[in-house]
Tab-separated table of C-alpha atoms and ligand atoms in Angstrom:
chain	number	residue	atom	x	y	z
M	1	MET	CA	-67.280	113.844	-22.846
M	2	ASP	CA	-68.106	110.065	-23.248
M	3	ARG	CA	-71.265	108.891	-22.751
M	4	CYS	CA	-72.215	105.631	-21.417
M	5	PHE	CA	-73.432	103.335	-24.267
M	6	TYR	CA	-76.507	101.659	-22.171
M	7	CYS	CA	-77.954	104.674	-19.734
M	8	ASN	CA	-76.804	107.434	-21.858
M	9	SER	CA	-75.125	109.585	-18.761
M	10	LEU	CA	-71.939	111.781	-19.339
M	11	LEU	CA	-69.051	109.566	-18.101
M	12	PHE	CA	-66.919	112.481	-15.710
M	13	LEU	CA	-65.321	109.366	-13.544
M	14	SER	CA	-63.354	106.319	-14.327
M	15	HIS	CA	-65.600	104.031	-16.316
M	16	TYR	CA	-65.107	100.565	-18.623
M	17	LYS	CA	-64.564	100.946	-22.390
M	18	ASP	CA	-63.808	98.315	-25.086
M	19	ILE	CA	-61.379	98.569	-28.090
M	20	TYR	CA	-64.667	99.660	-30.351
M	21	ASP	CA	-64.543	102.896	-28.131
M	22	ASN	CA	-67.596	102.076	-26.638
M	23	HIS	CA	-68.195	103.595	-22.543
M	24	CYS	CA	-69.870	102.250	-19.964
M	25	CYS	CA	-70.380	103.494	-16.170
M	26	LYS	CA	-68.589	101.209	-13.485
M	27	LYS	CA	-72.238	100.074	-12.114
M	28	HIS	CA	-73.796	98.183	-14.973
M	29	ILE	CA	-70.997	95.816	-14.774
M	30	ASP	CA	-69.871	95.630	-10.682
M	31	GLU	CA	-73.299	96.259	-9.221
M	32	GLU	CA	-75.948	95.591	-11.577
M	33	ASN	CA	-74.375	92.609	-13.396
M	34	SER	CA	-76.335	94.192	-16.770
M	35	VAL	CA	-73.483	94.912	-19.112
M	36	ALA	CA	-70.747	92.473	-19.819
M	37	TYR	CA	-68.178	92.034	-22.652
M	38	CYS	CA	-69.136	89.961	-25.284
M	39	SER	CA	-66.825	86.901	-25.049
M	40	GLU	CA	-66.091	86.685	-28.725
M	41	CYS	CA	-65.417	90.505	-30.436
M	42	LEU	CA	-64.861	91.937	-26.484
M	43	LYS	CA	-67.992	94.665	-27.417
M	44	LEU	CA	-69.757	95.710	-24.104
M	45	VAL	CA	-73.224	94.589	-24.942
M	46	PRO	CA	-76.124	94.233	-22.416
M	47	LYS	CA	-76.323	91.054	-20.891
M	48	SER	CA	-80.165	90.981	-21.428
M	49	GLY	CA	-80.970	89.608	-24.474
M	50	ASN	CA	-77.396	88.220	-25.591
M	51	GLN	CA	-76.710	85.590	-23.126
M	52	LEU	CA	-76.537	81.972	-23.604
M	53	ASP	CA	-78.029	79.166	-21.248
M	54	ASP	CA	-74.571	78.807	-20.005
M	55	GLY	CA	-74.003	82.173	-19.025
M	56	ARG	CA	-71.672	83.003	-21.817
M	57	VAL	CA	-72.447	86.541	-23.351
M	58	ILE	CA	-72.254	86.741	-26.922
M	59	CYS	CA	-73.436	89.988	-29.103
M	60	LYS	CA	-75.755	89.453	-31.664
M	61	ASP	CA	-72.864	90.603	-34.397
M	62	CYS	CA	-71.016	87.519	-33.191
M	63	MET	CA	-74.419	85.188	-33.285
M	64	GLY	CA	-74.578	86.072	-36.708
M	65	ILE	CA	-71.238	83.915	-37.584
M	66	ALA	CA	-71.055	81.678	-34.652
M	67	VAL	CA	-70.915	78.113	-35.266
M	68	SER	CA	-73.943	76.353	-34.323
M	69	PRO	CA	-74.745	72.277	-34.010
M	70	ASP	CA	-76.993	73.216	-36.822
M	71	ARG	CA	-75.000	74.960	-38.995
M	72	PRO	CA	-72.287	73.024	-41.181
M	73	TYR	CA	-68.735	73.508	-40.633
M	74	ASP	CA	-67.287	71.814	-43.789
M	75	TRP	CA	-66.178	74.830	-45.469
M	76	ILE	CA	-64.257	75.657	-42.026
M	77	LEU	CA	-62.661	72.302	-41.802
M	78	LYS	CA	-61.135	72.789	-45.494
M	79	GLN	CA	-59.954	76.041	-44.660
M	80	VAL	CA	-58.544	74.968	-41.575
M	81	LEU	CA	-56.906	71.574	-43.305
M	82	ALA	CA	-55.167	73.687	-46.107
M	83	ARG	CA	-53.498	75.769	-43.385
M	84	LEU	CA	-52.131	72.304	-41.294
M	85	TYR	CA	-51.078	70.979	-44.770
M	86	LYS	CA	-49.260	73.826	-45.284
M	87	ALA	CA	-47.466	73.375	-41.575
M	88	GLY	CA	-46.703	70.253	-42.974
M	89	PHE	CA	-49.058	68.101	-41.036
M	90	ASN	CA	-49.841	66.788	-43.990
M	91	ASP	CA	-49.870	62.784	-42.645
M	92	LEU	CA	-53.243	63.983	-40.149
M	93	LYS	CA	-55.695	61.404	-41.352
M	94	ILE	CA	-59.019	63.160	-41.382
M	95	ASP	CA	-61.313	59.966	-41.845
M	96	ASP	CA	-60.830	58.423	-38.751
M	97	ILE	CA	-61.650	61.475	-36.640
M	98	THR	CA	-65.843	62.794	-36.272
M	99	ILE	CA	-66.217	66.193	-35.163
M	100	TRP	CA	-68.990	67.816	-33.002
M	101	THR	CA	-70.312	71.010	-32.489
M	102	ALA	CA	-71.474	71.110	-28.331
M	103	THR	CA	-73.405	72.986	-26.168
M	104	SER	CA	-70.893	73.597	-23.145
M	105	GLU	CA	-73.531	71.317	-20.800
M	106	GLU	CA	-73.370	68.674	-23.885
M	107	MET	CA	-69.458	68.863	-23.552
M	108	ALA	CA	-69.702	68.590	-19.309
M	109	MET	CA	-71.748	65.222	-20.294
M	110	TYR	CA	-69.113	64.032	-22.758
M	111	LYS	CA	-66.453	64.509	-20.466
M	112	LYS	CA	-68.237	63.781	-17.315
M	113	GLY	CA	-67.371	66.685	-15.427
M	114	GLY	CA	-69.150	70.114	-14.606
M	115	VAL	CA	-69.782	73.281	-16.924
M	116	ASN	CA	-66.896	74.916	-17.676
M	117	VAL	CA	-67.279	77.664	-20.475
M	118	PHE	CA	-63.700	78.174	-20.942
M	119	ASN	CA	-63.515	74.404	-22.131
M	120	GLU	CA	-63.062	75.699	-25.886
M	121	GLY	CA	-63.072	72.085	-27.063
M	122	PHE	CA	-61.586	68.640	-26.496
M	123	CYS	CA	-60.213	65.528	-28.248
M	124	SER	CA	-60.549	61.935	-26.865
M	125	VAL	CA	-58.715	58.868	-28.949
M	126	ARG	CA	-60.581	55.217	-28.286
M	127	GLU	CA	-58.350	52.037	-28.478
M	128	ASN	CA	-59.895	51.787	-31.947
M	129	GLY	CA	-57.948	54.502	-33.040
M	130	LYS	CA	-61.281	56.077	-33.892
M	131	ILE	CA	-60.981	60.173	-33.014
M	132	LYS	CA	-63.449	62.307	-31.439
M	133	ILE	CA	-63.045	66.036	-31.341
M	134	TYR	CA	-65.648	68.503	-29.631
M	135	ILE	CA	-66.109	72.265	-30.370
M	136	GLN	CA	-67.917	74.547	-27.849
M	137	SER	CA	-71.073	76.129	-29.779
M	138	HIS	CA	-71.415	79.343	-30.804
M	139	HIS	CA	-67.662	80.744	-31.287
M	140	THR	CA	-67.342	83.244	-34.220
M	141	LYS	CA	-65.973	81.024	-37.740
M	142	ILE	CA	-63.162	82.473	-36.825
M	143	HIS	CA	-62.873	81.522	-33.427
M	144	PHE	CA	-63.923	77.952	-34.685
M	145	ALA	CA	-61.403	77.213	-36.751
M	146	GLY	CA	-58.470	78.270	-34.479
M	147	VAL	CA	-60.485	75.448	-31.589
M	148	LEU	CA	-60.807	73.244	-34.370
M	149	ALA	CA	-56.934	73.888	-35.520
M	150	HIS	CA	-55.951	73.382	-31.681
M	151	GLU	CA	-57.995	69.643	-31.401
M	152	LEU	CA	-56.627	68.511	-34.952
M	153	LEU	CA	-53.118	68.853	-34.039
M	154	HIS	CA	-54.078	67.116	-30.763
M	155	ALA	CA	-55.595	64.101	-32.861
M	156	TRP	CA	-52.673	64.076	-34.865
M	157	CYS	CA	-50.416	63.445	-31.618
M	158	PHE	CA	-52.643	60.784	-31.425
M	159	GLN	CA	-52.320	59.464	-34.789
M	160	HIS	CA	-48.555	59.426	-33.965
M	161	GLY	CA	-48.313	57.481	-30.931
M	162	LEU	CA	-47.695	60.879	-29.065
M	163	PHE	CA	-49.318	60.140	-25.793
M	164	ASN	CA	-47.062	61.386	-23.068
M	165	ILE	CA	-45.783	64.630	-24.209
M	166	PRO	CA	-45.538	66.914	-21.696
M	167	SER	CA	-48.740	69.528	-21.402
M	168	PRO	CA	-46.904	72.905	-21.938
M	169	ILE	CA	-45.293	71.228	-24.891
M	170	ALA	CA	-48.217	69.848	-26.394
M	171	GLU	CA	-50.986	72.387	-25.696
M	172	GLY	CA	-48.138	74.928	-26.325
M	173	MET	CA	-47.658	73.045	-30.049
M	174	CYS	CA	-52.123	73.351	-30.233
M	175	ASN	CA	-52.394	76.990	-29.444
M	176	LEU	CA	-49.528	77.518	-32.141
M	177	ALA	CA	-51.948	76.347	-34.481
M	178	SER	CA	-54.554	78.281	-33.739
M	179	TYR	CA	-52.660	80.978	-34.215
M	180	TYR	CA	-50.939	79.783	-37.570
M	181	VAL	CA	-55.159	79.884	-38.433
M	182	TYR	CA	-55.900	83.503	-37.027
M	183	HIS	CA	-52.508	84.894	-38.252
M	184	SER	CA	-53.595	83.898	-41.860
M	185	ILE	CA	-56.840	85.497	-41.836
M	186	ASP	CA	-57.325	89.076	-42.847
M	187	PHE	CA	-60.355	89.988	-40.566
M	188	PRO	CA	-60.551	92.176	-37.713
M	189	LEU	CA	-61.936	89.322	-35.074
M	190	ALA	CA	-58.806	87.071	-36.129
M	191	ARG	CA	-56.182	90.221	-34.730
M	192	ILE	CA	-58.638	90.032	-31.278
M	193	TYR	CA	-58.056	86.095	-30.739
M	194	GLU	CA	-54.421	86.165	-32.290
M	195	SER	CA	-53.796	88.583	-29.109
M	196	MET	CA	-55.757	86.468	-26.779
M	197	LEU	CA	-53.401	83.828	-26.618
M	198	PHE	CA	-50.280	85.929	-26.194
M	199	ALA	CA	-52.122	87.481	-23.311
M	200	ASP	CA	-53.069	84.108	-21.250
M	201	GLU	CA	-50.993	83.689	-18.143
M	202	ASP	CA	-51.804	80.130	-17.853
M	203	PRO	CA	-48.744	78.204	-17.014
M	204	VAL	CA	-49.617	75.236	-19.397
M	205	TYR	CA	-51.855	77.156	-22.368
M	206	GLY	CA	-50.238	80.721	-21.932
M	207	ASP	CA	-46.217	79.934	-21.355
M	208	GLY	CA	-46.542	76.813	-23.466
M	209	PHE	CA	-47.854	79.071	-26.377
M	210	LYS	CA	-45.580	81.689	-26.256
M	211	ALA	CA	-42.472	79.408	-25.973
M	212	MET	CA	-43.292	77.215	-28.869
M	213	TYR	CA	-44.034	80.604	-30.946
M	214	LYS	CA	-40.575	81.597	-29.989
M	215	PHE	CA	-39.134	78.366	-31.201
M	216	TYR	CA	-41.509	78.639	-34.346
M	217	GLU	CA	-40.132	81.648	-35.375
M	218	GLU	CA	-36.253	80.820	-34.979
M	219	HIS	CA	-36.912	77.064	-36.520
M	220	GLY	CA	-40.470	76.497	-38.104
M	221	TRP	CA	-42.796	73.770	-37.945
M	222	ASP	CA	-40.243	71.187	-38.873
M	223	GLY	CA	-38.656	72.439	-35.678
M	224	VAL	CA	-41.756	72.664	-33.803
M	225	ARG	CA	-42.528	68.898	-34.600
M	226	SER	CA	-39.285	67.592	-33.539
M	227	ILE	CA	-39.528	68.745	-30.130
M	228	VAL	CA	-42.942	67.944	-30.166
M	229	ILE	CA	-41.996	64.507	-30.391
M	230	ASN	CA	-38.969	64.311	-28.980
M	231	SER	CA	-40.828	65.520	-25.498
M	232	ASN	CA	-42.727	62.439	-25.780
M	233	ASN	CA	-42.159	60.040	-22.642
M	234	GLU	CA	-42.302	56.414	-24.207
L	1	ZN	ZN1	-74.368	103.829	-17.799
L	2	ZN	ZN1	-69.592	90.120	-30.256
L	3	ZN	ZN1	-55.622	71.427	-26.000
């Protein structure tokens, strides 16, 4: 019989479990609010000692491979660019782009909105063509790579004057870039992030991604690019 990882009781009745076969009593999550799923690897962990100031719960293992403002990401950028070039985005001009790792609080400040832990990144362009990308800190390197790929494709759209692409098509293509990066990485976390893209039920991000993925399977990146370019409303 399964035991609760948190209080060690034997679990007779329905209870929570994670993909790593850790189990826990319902009350720790539903009533006490003392256990949660790590937002990066979906493992059940005690909240205490694993929570960021913005409320996200991230386990020690994931923190160990997380990108934070004081950890360089140059190597990740190189890997992501290599994949985007392979997908045919070799005209992406990286010198015009500045990339920042920001806490959720900083992201809210730059975006002039409230703190939203589900906002993993954003990309903005100035009139002089300079582009800034912000990526939420404390994602694992692999997750960071996926978010970076997503935002770099927004930058590519800006660099090509594509400012009015319908959201499901734009976000669908950008999420397809995340998928493409995850799919190329042979590591269990990459499989998790890949499946989260497919499980997303959001009409813009989730449905947009699934539609673009289907199109990508049939027509490849060239087909995806032509849809995106043709969908732009002048
Ligand atoms: Zn328990
Ligand atoms: Zn974790
Ligand atoms: Zn986006």
